[in-house]
Coordinates of C-alpha atoms in Angstrom, one line a residue:
X287 CA -4.3 25.6 46.0
X288 CA -6.2 22.3 46.5
X289 CA -8.5 23.2 43.6
X290 CA -5.6 23.9 41.4
X291 CA -4.0 20.6 42.4
X292 CA -7.2 18.7 41.8
X293 CA -7.5 20.3 38.4
X294 CA -3.9 19.5 37.5
X295 CA -4.4 15.9 38.6
X296 CA -7.5 15.6 36.5
X297 CA -5.7 17.1 33.5
X298 CA -2.8 14.5 34.0
X299 CA -5.4 11.7 34.3
X300 CA -7.1 12.8 31.0
X301 CA -3.8 13.1 29.2
X302 CA -2.8 9.6 30.3
X303 CA -6.3 8.5 29.1
X304 CA -5.7 10.0 25.7
X305 CA -2.3 8.2 25.4
X306 CA -3.9 5.0 26.6
X307 CA -6.8 5.4 24.2
X308 CA -4.4 6.0 21.3
X309 CA -2.4 2.9 22.1
X310 CA -5.6 0.8 22.4
X311 CA -7.3 2.0 19.2
X312 CA -4.1 1.5 17.2
X313 CA -3.8 -2.1 18.3
X314 CA -6.2 -3.4 15.6
X315 CA -7.0 -2.8 11.9
X316 CA -10.4 -4.5 12.2
X317 CA -12.9 -1.6 11.7
X318 CA -15.7 -3.3 13.7
X319 CA -13.4 -4.1 16.6
X320 CA -11.9 -0.6 16.5
X321 CA -15.3 1.0 16.7
X322 CA -16.2 -1.1 19.7
X323 CA -12.9 0.1 21.4
X324 CA -13.7 3.8 20.6
X325 CA -17.2 3.6 22.2
X326 CA -16.0 1.5 25.1
X327 CA -13.2 4.0 25.9
X328 CA -15.4 7.0 25.5
X329 CA -18.3 5.7 27.7
X330 CA -15.8 4.6 30.4
X331 CA -13.8 7.9 30.5
X332 CA -16.8 10.2 30.3
X333 CA -18.8 7.9 32.7
X334 CA -21.8 7.4 30.3
X335 CA -24.2 4.4 30.3
X336 CA -24.2 3.7 26.6
X337 CA -22.7 5.0 23.4
X338 CA -23.0 4.8 19.6
X339 CA -20.5 5.5 16.8
X340 CA -21.7 6.5 13.3
X341 CA -19.0 6.4 10.5
X342 CA -19.2 8.8 7.5
X343 CA -19.5 7.0 4.2
X344 CA -17.1 8.9 2.0
X345 CA -19.0 8.0 -1.2
X346 CA -22.6 8.8 -0.2
X347 CA -22.0 11.3 2.7
X348 CA -24.5 9.4 4.9
X349 CA -23.6 8.0 8.3
X350 CA -23.9 4.4 9.2
X351 CA -23.8 3.0 12.8
X352 CA -20.7 0.9 13.5
X353 CA -21.7 0.5 17.1
X354 CA -25.1 1.1 18.8
X355 CA -24.9 -0.3 22.3
X356 CA -28.2 -1.9 23.4
X357 CA -29.6 -2.1 19.8
X358 CA -29.8 -5.4 18.1
X359 CA -31.9 -4.6 15.1
X360 CA -29.0 -4.0 12.7
X361 CA -27.1 -1.0 11.5
X362 CA -28.7 2.4 11.4
X363 CA -28.3 4.8 8.5
X364 CA -28.6 8.6 9.0
X365 CA -28.5 11.2 6.3
X366 CA -26.5 14.4 6.8
X367 CA -28.7 16.9 8.7
X368 CA -31.2 14.2 9.8
X369 CA -31.9 13.9 13.6
X370 CA -29.4 14.9 16.2
X371 CA -26.5 12.8 14.8
X372 CA -27.1 14.2 11.3
X373 CA -27.3 17.8 12.7
X374 CA -24.0 17.5 14.5
X375 CA -22.4 16.0 11.3
X376 CA -23.8 18.9 9.3
X377 CA -22.9 21.7 11.7
X378 CA -19.6 20.2 13.0
X379 CA -20.5 21.4 16.5
X380 CA -21.0 19.2 19.6
X381 CA -24.4 19.2 21.2
X382 CA -25.5 18.5 24.8
X383 CA -29.1 17.7 25.5
X384 CA -30.3 17.5 29.1
X385 CA -33.8 16.7 28.0
X386 CA -33.7 14.8 24.7
X387 CA -37.5 14.2 24.6
X388 CA -38.1 18.0 24.5
X389 CA -36.1 18.2 21.2
X390 CA -38.1 17.5 18.0
X391 CA -35.0 16.0 16.4
X392 CA -34.8 13.2 19.0
X393 CA -36.3 9.9 17.8
X394 CA -37.8 8.0 20.8
X395 CA -38.5 4.9 18.7
X396 CA -35.2 3.4 19.6
X397 CA -36.0 3.8 23.3
X398 CA -39.3 2.1 22.8
X399 CA -37.7 -0.8 21.0
X400 CA -34.9 -1.4 23.6
X401 CA -36.8 -0.3 26.7
X402 CA -34.0 2.1 27.5
X403 CA -34.7 5.6 28.9
X404 CA -32.5 8.3 27.4
X405 CA -32.2 11.1 30.0
X406 CA -29.3 13.0 28.4
X407 CA -27.2 13.0 25.3
X408 CA -23.8 14.2 24.3
X409 CA -23.1 14.1 20.5
X410 CA -19.7 15.1 19.1
X411 CA -18.1 15.1 15.7
X412 CA -14.9 13.1 15.3
X413 CA -12.4 14.9 13.1
X414 CA -8.9 14.2 11.9
X415 CA -6.0 16.6 12.1
X416 CA -7.1 18.3 8.8
X417 CA -10.6 18.8 10.2
X418 CA -12.2 16.2 8.0
X419 CA -15.3 14.7 9.6
X420 CA -14.7 11.0 10.1
X421 CA -17.5 9.9 12.4
X422 CA -20.1 11.1 15.0
X423 CA -19.9 9.8 18.6
X424 CA -23.0 9.8 20.8
X425 CA -23.0 9.1 24.5
X426 CA -26.2 8.5 26.5
X427 CA -26.9 9.2 30.2
X428 CA -24.1 10.6 32.3
X429 CA -24.0 8.4 35.4
X430 CA -23.1 11.2 37.8
X431 CA -25.4 13.9 36.5
X432 CA -25.0 15.9 33.3
X433 CA -22.6 16.1 30.4
X434 CA -20.4 19.2 30.5
X435 CA -18.3 21.4 28.3
X436 CA -15.3 19.7 29.8
X437 CA -16.5 16.4 28.5
X438 CA -16.8 17.9 25.0
X439 CA -13.2 19.3 25.3
X440 CA -11.9 15.9 26.5
X441 CA -13.6 14.1 23.6
X442 CA -12.1 16.6 21.2
X443 CA -8.7 15.5 22.4
X444 CA -9.7 11.8 22.1
X445 CA -11.2 12.5 18.7
X446 CA -7.9 12.9 16.9
X447 CA -6.4 9.4 17.7
X448 CA -9.9 8.0 17.2
X449 CA -10.2 9.6 13.8
X450 CA -6.7 8.5 12.7
X451 CA -7.3 4.9 13.8
X452 CA -10.8 4.8 12.1
X453 CA -9.4 6.2 8.9
X454 CA -6.6 3.8 8.8
X455 CA -8.8 0.8 9.5
X456 CA -11.4 1.9 6.9
X457 CA -8.7 2.3 4.3
X458 CA -7.3 -1.1 5.3
X459 CA -10.7 -2.6 4.9
X460 CA -11.0 -1.1 1.4
X461 CA -7.6 -2.4 0.4
X462 CA -8.5 -5.9 1.6
X463 CA -11.9 -5.8 -0.1
X464 CA -10.3 -4.6 -3.3
X465 CA -7.6 -7.3 -3.2
X466 CA -10.3 -10.0 -2.5
X467 CA -12.2 -8.7 -5.5
X468 CA -9.1 -8.9 -7.7
X469 CA -8.6 -12.5 -6.6
X470 CA -12.2 -13.3 -7.4
X471 CA -12.0 -11.6 -10.8
X472 CA -8.8 -13.5 -11.6
X473 CA -10.5 -16.7 -10.6
X474 CA -13.5 -15.9 -12.7
X475 CA -11.2 -15.2 -15.7
X476 CA -9.4 -18.6 -15.2
X477 CA -12.8 -20.3 -15.0
X478 CA -14.0 -18.5 -18.2
X479 CA -10.9 -19.6 -20.1
X480 CA -11.1 -23.2 -18.7
X481 CA -14.7 -23.4 -20.1
X482 CA -13.4 -22.8 -23.6
X483 CA -12.9 -25.9 -25.7
X484 CA -9.3 -27.1 -26.0
X485 CA -9.5 -29.7 -28.8
X486 CA -10.3 -27.7 -31.9
X487 CA -8.9 -30.3 -34.2
X488 CA -11.6 -32.8 -33.4
X489 CA -14.2 -31.3 -35.8
X490 CA -14.2 -33.6 -38.8
X491 CA -13.7 -31.8 -42.1
X492 CA -12.8 -28.4 -40.6
X493 CA -9.8 -26.4 -39.5
X494 CA -10.4 -23.8 -36.8
X495 CA -8.4 -21.0 -35.2
X496 CA -9.6 -18.6 -32.5
X497 CA -8.5 -15.3 -31.0
X498 CA -10.1 -14.4 -27.7
X499 CA -8.9 -11.1 -26.1
X500 CA -11.1 -9.6 -23.4
X501 CA -10.3 -5.9 -22.6
X502 CA -10.8 -6.7 -18.9
X503 CA -9.8 -9.9 -17.1
X504 CA -13.3 -11.3 -17.5
X505 CA -14.9 -10.9 -21.0
X506 CA -18.4 -10.4 -22.2
X507 CA -17.5 -12.2 -25.5
X508 CA -18.2 -16.0 -25.7
X509 CA -17.1 -18.6 -28.2
X510 CA -17.6 -22.3 -28.1
X511 CA -17.4 -25.6 -30.1
X512 CA -20.1 -27.9 -28.9
X513 CA -20.3 -31.6 -30.0
X514 CA -23.9 -32.5 -30.9
X515 CA -23.5 -36.0 -32.4
X516 CA -20.9 -37.9 -34.3
X517 CA -21.4 -35.8 -37.5
X518 CA -22.8 -32.5 -36.1
X519 CA -21.0 -29.7 -34.2
X520 CA -22.1 -26.3 -33.1
X521 CA -19.7 -23.3 -33.5
X522 CA -20.9 -20.3 -31.4
X523 CA -19.7 -16.7 -31.1
X524 CA -21.6 -14.3 -28.9
X525 CA -21.1 -10.7 -27.6
X526 CA -22.9 -9.6 -24.4
X527 CA -23.6 -5.9 -23.9
X528 CA -21.2 -4.3 -21.5
X529 CA -17.9 -5.6 -20.2
X530 CA -16.4 -7.4 -17.2
X531 CA -17.9 -9.7 -14.7
X532 CA -21.6 -8.9 -15.2
X533 CA -21.3 -9.5 -19.0
X534 CA -19.3 -12.7 -18.3
X535 CA -22.0 -14.0 -16.1
X536 CA -24.6 -13.6 -18.8
X537 CA -22.2 -15.2 -21.3
X538 CA -21.9 -18.2 -18.9
X539 CA -25.7 -18.5 -18.8
X540 CA -25.9 -18.6 -22.7
X541 CA -23.2 -21.3 -22.7
X542 CA -25.1 -23.4 -20.1
X543 CA -28.4 -23.0 -22.2
X544 CA -26.7 -24.2 -25.3
X545 CA -25.0 -27.2 -23.7
X546 CA -28.2 -28.4 -22.1
X547 CA -30.0 -28.3 -25.4
X548 CA -27.3 -30.0 -27.6
X549 CA -28.8 -33.5 -27.4
X550 CA -32.4 -32.4 -28.2
X551 CA -34.2 -32.6 -31.6
X552 CA -34.9 -28.9 -31.9
X553 CA -33.4 -26.8 -34.7
X554 CA -31.1 -23.9 -33.8
X555 CA -33.8 -21.4 -34.7
X556 CA -36.0 -22.7 -31.9
X557 CA -33.1 -23.0 -29.4
X558 CA -32.0 -19.4 -30.0
X559 CA -35.6 -18.2 -29.6
X560 CA -35.8 -20.1 -26.3
X561 CA -32.5 -18.5 -25.1
X562 CA -33.9 -15.1 -26.0
X563 CA -36.9 -15.7 -23.7
X564 CA -34.7 -16.9 -20.9
X565 CA -32.4 -13.9 -21.2
X566 CA -35.4 -11.5 -21.3
X567 CA -36.7 -13.1 -18.1
X568 CA -33.4 -13.1 -16.3
X569 CA -32.1 -9.6 -17.2
X570 CA -35.4 -7.8 -17.9
X571 CA -33.9 -6.0 -20.9
X572 CA -30.9 -4.7 -19.0
X573 CA -28.5 -7.0 -20.8
X574 CA -28.7 -8.4 -24.3
X575 CA -26.3 -10.3 -26.6
X576 CA -25.6 -10.7 -30.3
X577 CA -24.9 -14.2 -31.3
X578 CA -24.1 -16.5 -34.2
X579 CA -24.8 -20.2 -33.6
X580 CA -23.7 -22.4 -36.6
X581 CA -24.2 -26.1 -37.0
X582 CA -21.6 -28.0 -39.0
X583 CA -22.8 -31.3 -40.6
X584 CA -19.8 -33.3 -41.7
X585 CA -21.9 -35.8 -43.5
X586 CA -23.1 -33.4 -46.2
X587 CA -20.5 -30.6 -45.6
X588 CA -23.1 -28.1 -44.7
X589 CA -23.0 -25.1 -42.4
X590 CA -26.3 -23.9 -41.1
X591 CA -26.5 -20.8 -38.9
X592 CA -28.7 -18.4 -37.0
X593 CA -27.4 -14.8 -36.5
X594 CA -29.1 -12.8 -33.7
X595 CA -28.2 -9.2 -34.5
X596 CA -24.5 -10.2 -34.9
X597 CA -22.0 -8.6 -37.3
X598 CA -22.0 -10.3 -40.6
X599 CA -20.7 -13.8 -41.1
X600 CA -18.1 -13.7 -43.9
X601 CA -17.6 -16.5 -46.4
X602 CA -14.5 -16.5 -48.7
X603 CA -14.8 -18.8 -51.7
X604 CA -12.6 -18.8 -54.8
X605 CA -11.1 -15.4 -53.9
X606 CA -14.5 -13.6 -53.5
X607 CA -16.1 -12.7 -50.1
X608 CA -19.8 -12.7 -49.3
X609 CA -21.3 -11.2 -46.2
X610 CA -24.3 -12.8 -44.5
X611 CA -26.3 -10.5 -42.3
X612 CA -28.5 -11.1 -39.2
X613 CA -31.4 -13.5 -39.3
X614 CA -33.1 -12.0 -36.3
X615 CA -32.8 -9.5 -33.4
X616 CA -30.3 -9.7 -30.6
X617 CA -31.3 -12.0 -27.8
X618 CA -32.5 -10.5 -24.5
X619 CA -34.0 -7.3 -25.9
X620 CA -37.6 -8.3 -26.8
X621 CA -39.6 -11.4 -26.0
X622 CA -41.6 -13.5 -28.5
X623 CA -38.9 -13.3 -31.2
X624 CA -38.6 -15.8 -34.1
X625 CA -35.3 -16.5 -36.0
X626 CA -34.5 -17.7 -39.5
X627 CA -31.5 -19.7 -40.5
X628 CA -29.1 -19.6 -43.5
X629 CA -27.2 -22.5 -45.1
X630 CA -24.1 -22.9 -47.2
X631 CA -22.5 -26.1 -48.5
X632 CA -18.7 -25.6 -48.0
X633 CA -16.4 -26.7 -50.7
X634 CA -12.8 -27.5 -50.0
X635 CA -10.8 -24.4 -49.1
X636 CA -13.9 -22.3 -48.3
X637 CA -13.2 -20.1 -45.3
X638 CA -15.7 -18.6 -42.8
X639 CA -14.9 -15.8 -40.4
X640 CA -17.0 -14.9 -37.3
X641 CA -16.1 -11.9 -35.2
X642 CA -17.5 -9.6 -32.5
X643 CA -17.9 -5.8 -32.8
X644 CA -14.8 -5.3 -30.7
X645 CA -12.9 -5.9 -34.0
X646 CA -15.3 -4.1 -36.2
X647 CA -15.5 -0.9 -34.1
X648 CA -11.9 -0.9 -32.8
X649 CA -10.4 2.6 -32.8
X650 CA -13.7 4.4 -33.0
X651 CA -13.8 5.5 -29.4
X652 CA -10.4 7.1 -29.5
X653 CA -11.4 9.5 -32.2
X654 CA -10.0 7.7 -35.3
X655 CA -12.1 5.7 -37.8
X656 CA -13.3 2.3 -36.9
X657 CA -11.4 -0.8 -38.1
X658 CA -14.5 -1.5 -40.2
X659 CA -15.7 -4.2 -42.6
X660 CA -13.4 -3.2 -45.5
X661 CA -10.2 -3.9 -43.5
X662 CA -11.7 -7.2 -42.4
X663 CA -12.4 -8.2 -46.0
X664 CA -8.9 -7.2 -47.1
X665 CA -7.4 -9.5 -44.4
X666 CA -9.7 -12.4 -45.4
X667 CA -9.3 -12.0 -49.1
X668 CA -5.8 -13.4 -49.3
X669 CA -5.8 -17.2 -49.3
X670 CA -4.4 -18.9 -46.2
X671 CA -5.0 -21.1 -43.3
X672 CA -7.3 -20.0 -40.4
X673 CA -4.2 -19.3 -38.4
X674 CA -2.8 -17.1 -41.1
X675 CA -6.1 -15.2 -41.3
X676 CA -6.1 -14.6 -37.6
X677 CA -2.5 -13.4 -37.6
X678 CA -3.2 -11.1 -40.5
X679 CA -6.2 -9.6 -38.7
X680 CA -4.3 -9.3 -35.4
X681 CA -1.4 -7.4 -37.1
X682 CA -3.8 -5.1 -38.9
X683 CA -5.7 -4.4 -35.7
X684 CA -2.5 -3.6 -33.8
X685 CA -1.4 -1.2 -36.6
X686 CA -4.8 0.5 -36.6
X687 CA -5.0 1.2 -32.9
X688 CA -1.3 2.1 -32.9
X689 CA -0.3 0.7 -29.5
X690 CA -3.5 1.6 -27.7
X691 CA -5.4 -1.0 -25.6
X692 CA -8.5 -2.5 -27.3
X693 CA -11.7 -0.6 -26.2
X694 CA -13.8 -3.8 -26.2
X695 CA -13.5 -7.5 -26.1
X696 CA -12.2 -9.0 -29.4
X697 CA -13.1 -12.5 -30.5
X698 CA -12.3 -14.0 -33.9
X699 CA -13.2 -17.5 -35.0
X700 CA -12.0 -18.6 -38.4
X701 CA -12.9 -22.0 -39.9
X702 CA -11.9 -23.6 -43.2
X703 CA -13.2 -26.6 -45.0
X704 CA -10.2 -28.9 -45.1
X705 CA -8.5 -29.5 -48.4
X706 CA -8.1 -33.2 -49.3
X707 CA -4.6 -34.1 -50.3
X708 CA -4.5 -35.3 -53.9

């Protein structure tokens, strides 16, 4: 009878411990703090000297130590099936080792680093109510002798509240991280737009209108108007490969390079060649950009430009349209590139259109035909202000993609030589 009473009391104690553990681990959503709670509770209730907790990475399937008591060298990563922790994760069965050094899977290196002597090990899977493996818990050195099957059974009961709390905290961390990333992306988008010029009416002799529509919050397209001197201005349109933040960072580097060179004596051909070298060195061919850099000289009404692999620059004059192709390769692909320039003297009413391939190729990925050069020429062929041209192109693009979202960043820059009132 006394044995039965002792067993009943032990059972009540363990049930109370499970309830207490559930309350404690659900008191925080901080994953690191929660992991410390789990190991602390388990080592205290099982009467072990130390413990470790390895969380399963849902993306890679590997296990990463959230807590490794006594080890200060940083987190440990264990692949599924590797060592004792990985073996338990793969099999889903708990293991008790009374002589770890006799097991070939045991890695004594950690003992050598810490000076700790591992005499016995209890390694158990931590599963949720659906049986999904969430973590692996490992306890070292039972203070009163050996780990037992009863310890395994007790940890199985503790495992469910542990697993629920760990899953909740991990999801909470993902949500917080995702929201922080969203805030950072929104800030990056605000910065990108703040870096775009506001005073487009300040270019003597020209009217200018721009459409900048990134398909993500941060775009890989870049446009700019850069003052060089009292009578010279640069007008730039670039399209970085890829989309989103990585492309936006490269675009910002191109912008910085251009602004730092605007006061120098070099021609645009040399400056574009130098930016190509910088981009090759920074991205090692993983990112490239097409670019048109045009210089407007208000003294002689001349537009001079370099086109690095960019879609054609279109010039409308007296009702006819001429396309000007690239004068060199895209920047960032190959080093040691040289670039040529082209030049046109703009008469009153002459209109120039620059655009990225987000306009040219719109609709192609959805299975229909691309927007294409012919539609662009049709929109440009009718006389009108730069704003009218942009509005005509925008309406034609919307009709072409028929309510779908653009598949790429779209940037249009339309400039016209001002008409003098007579």
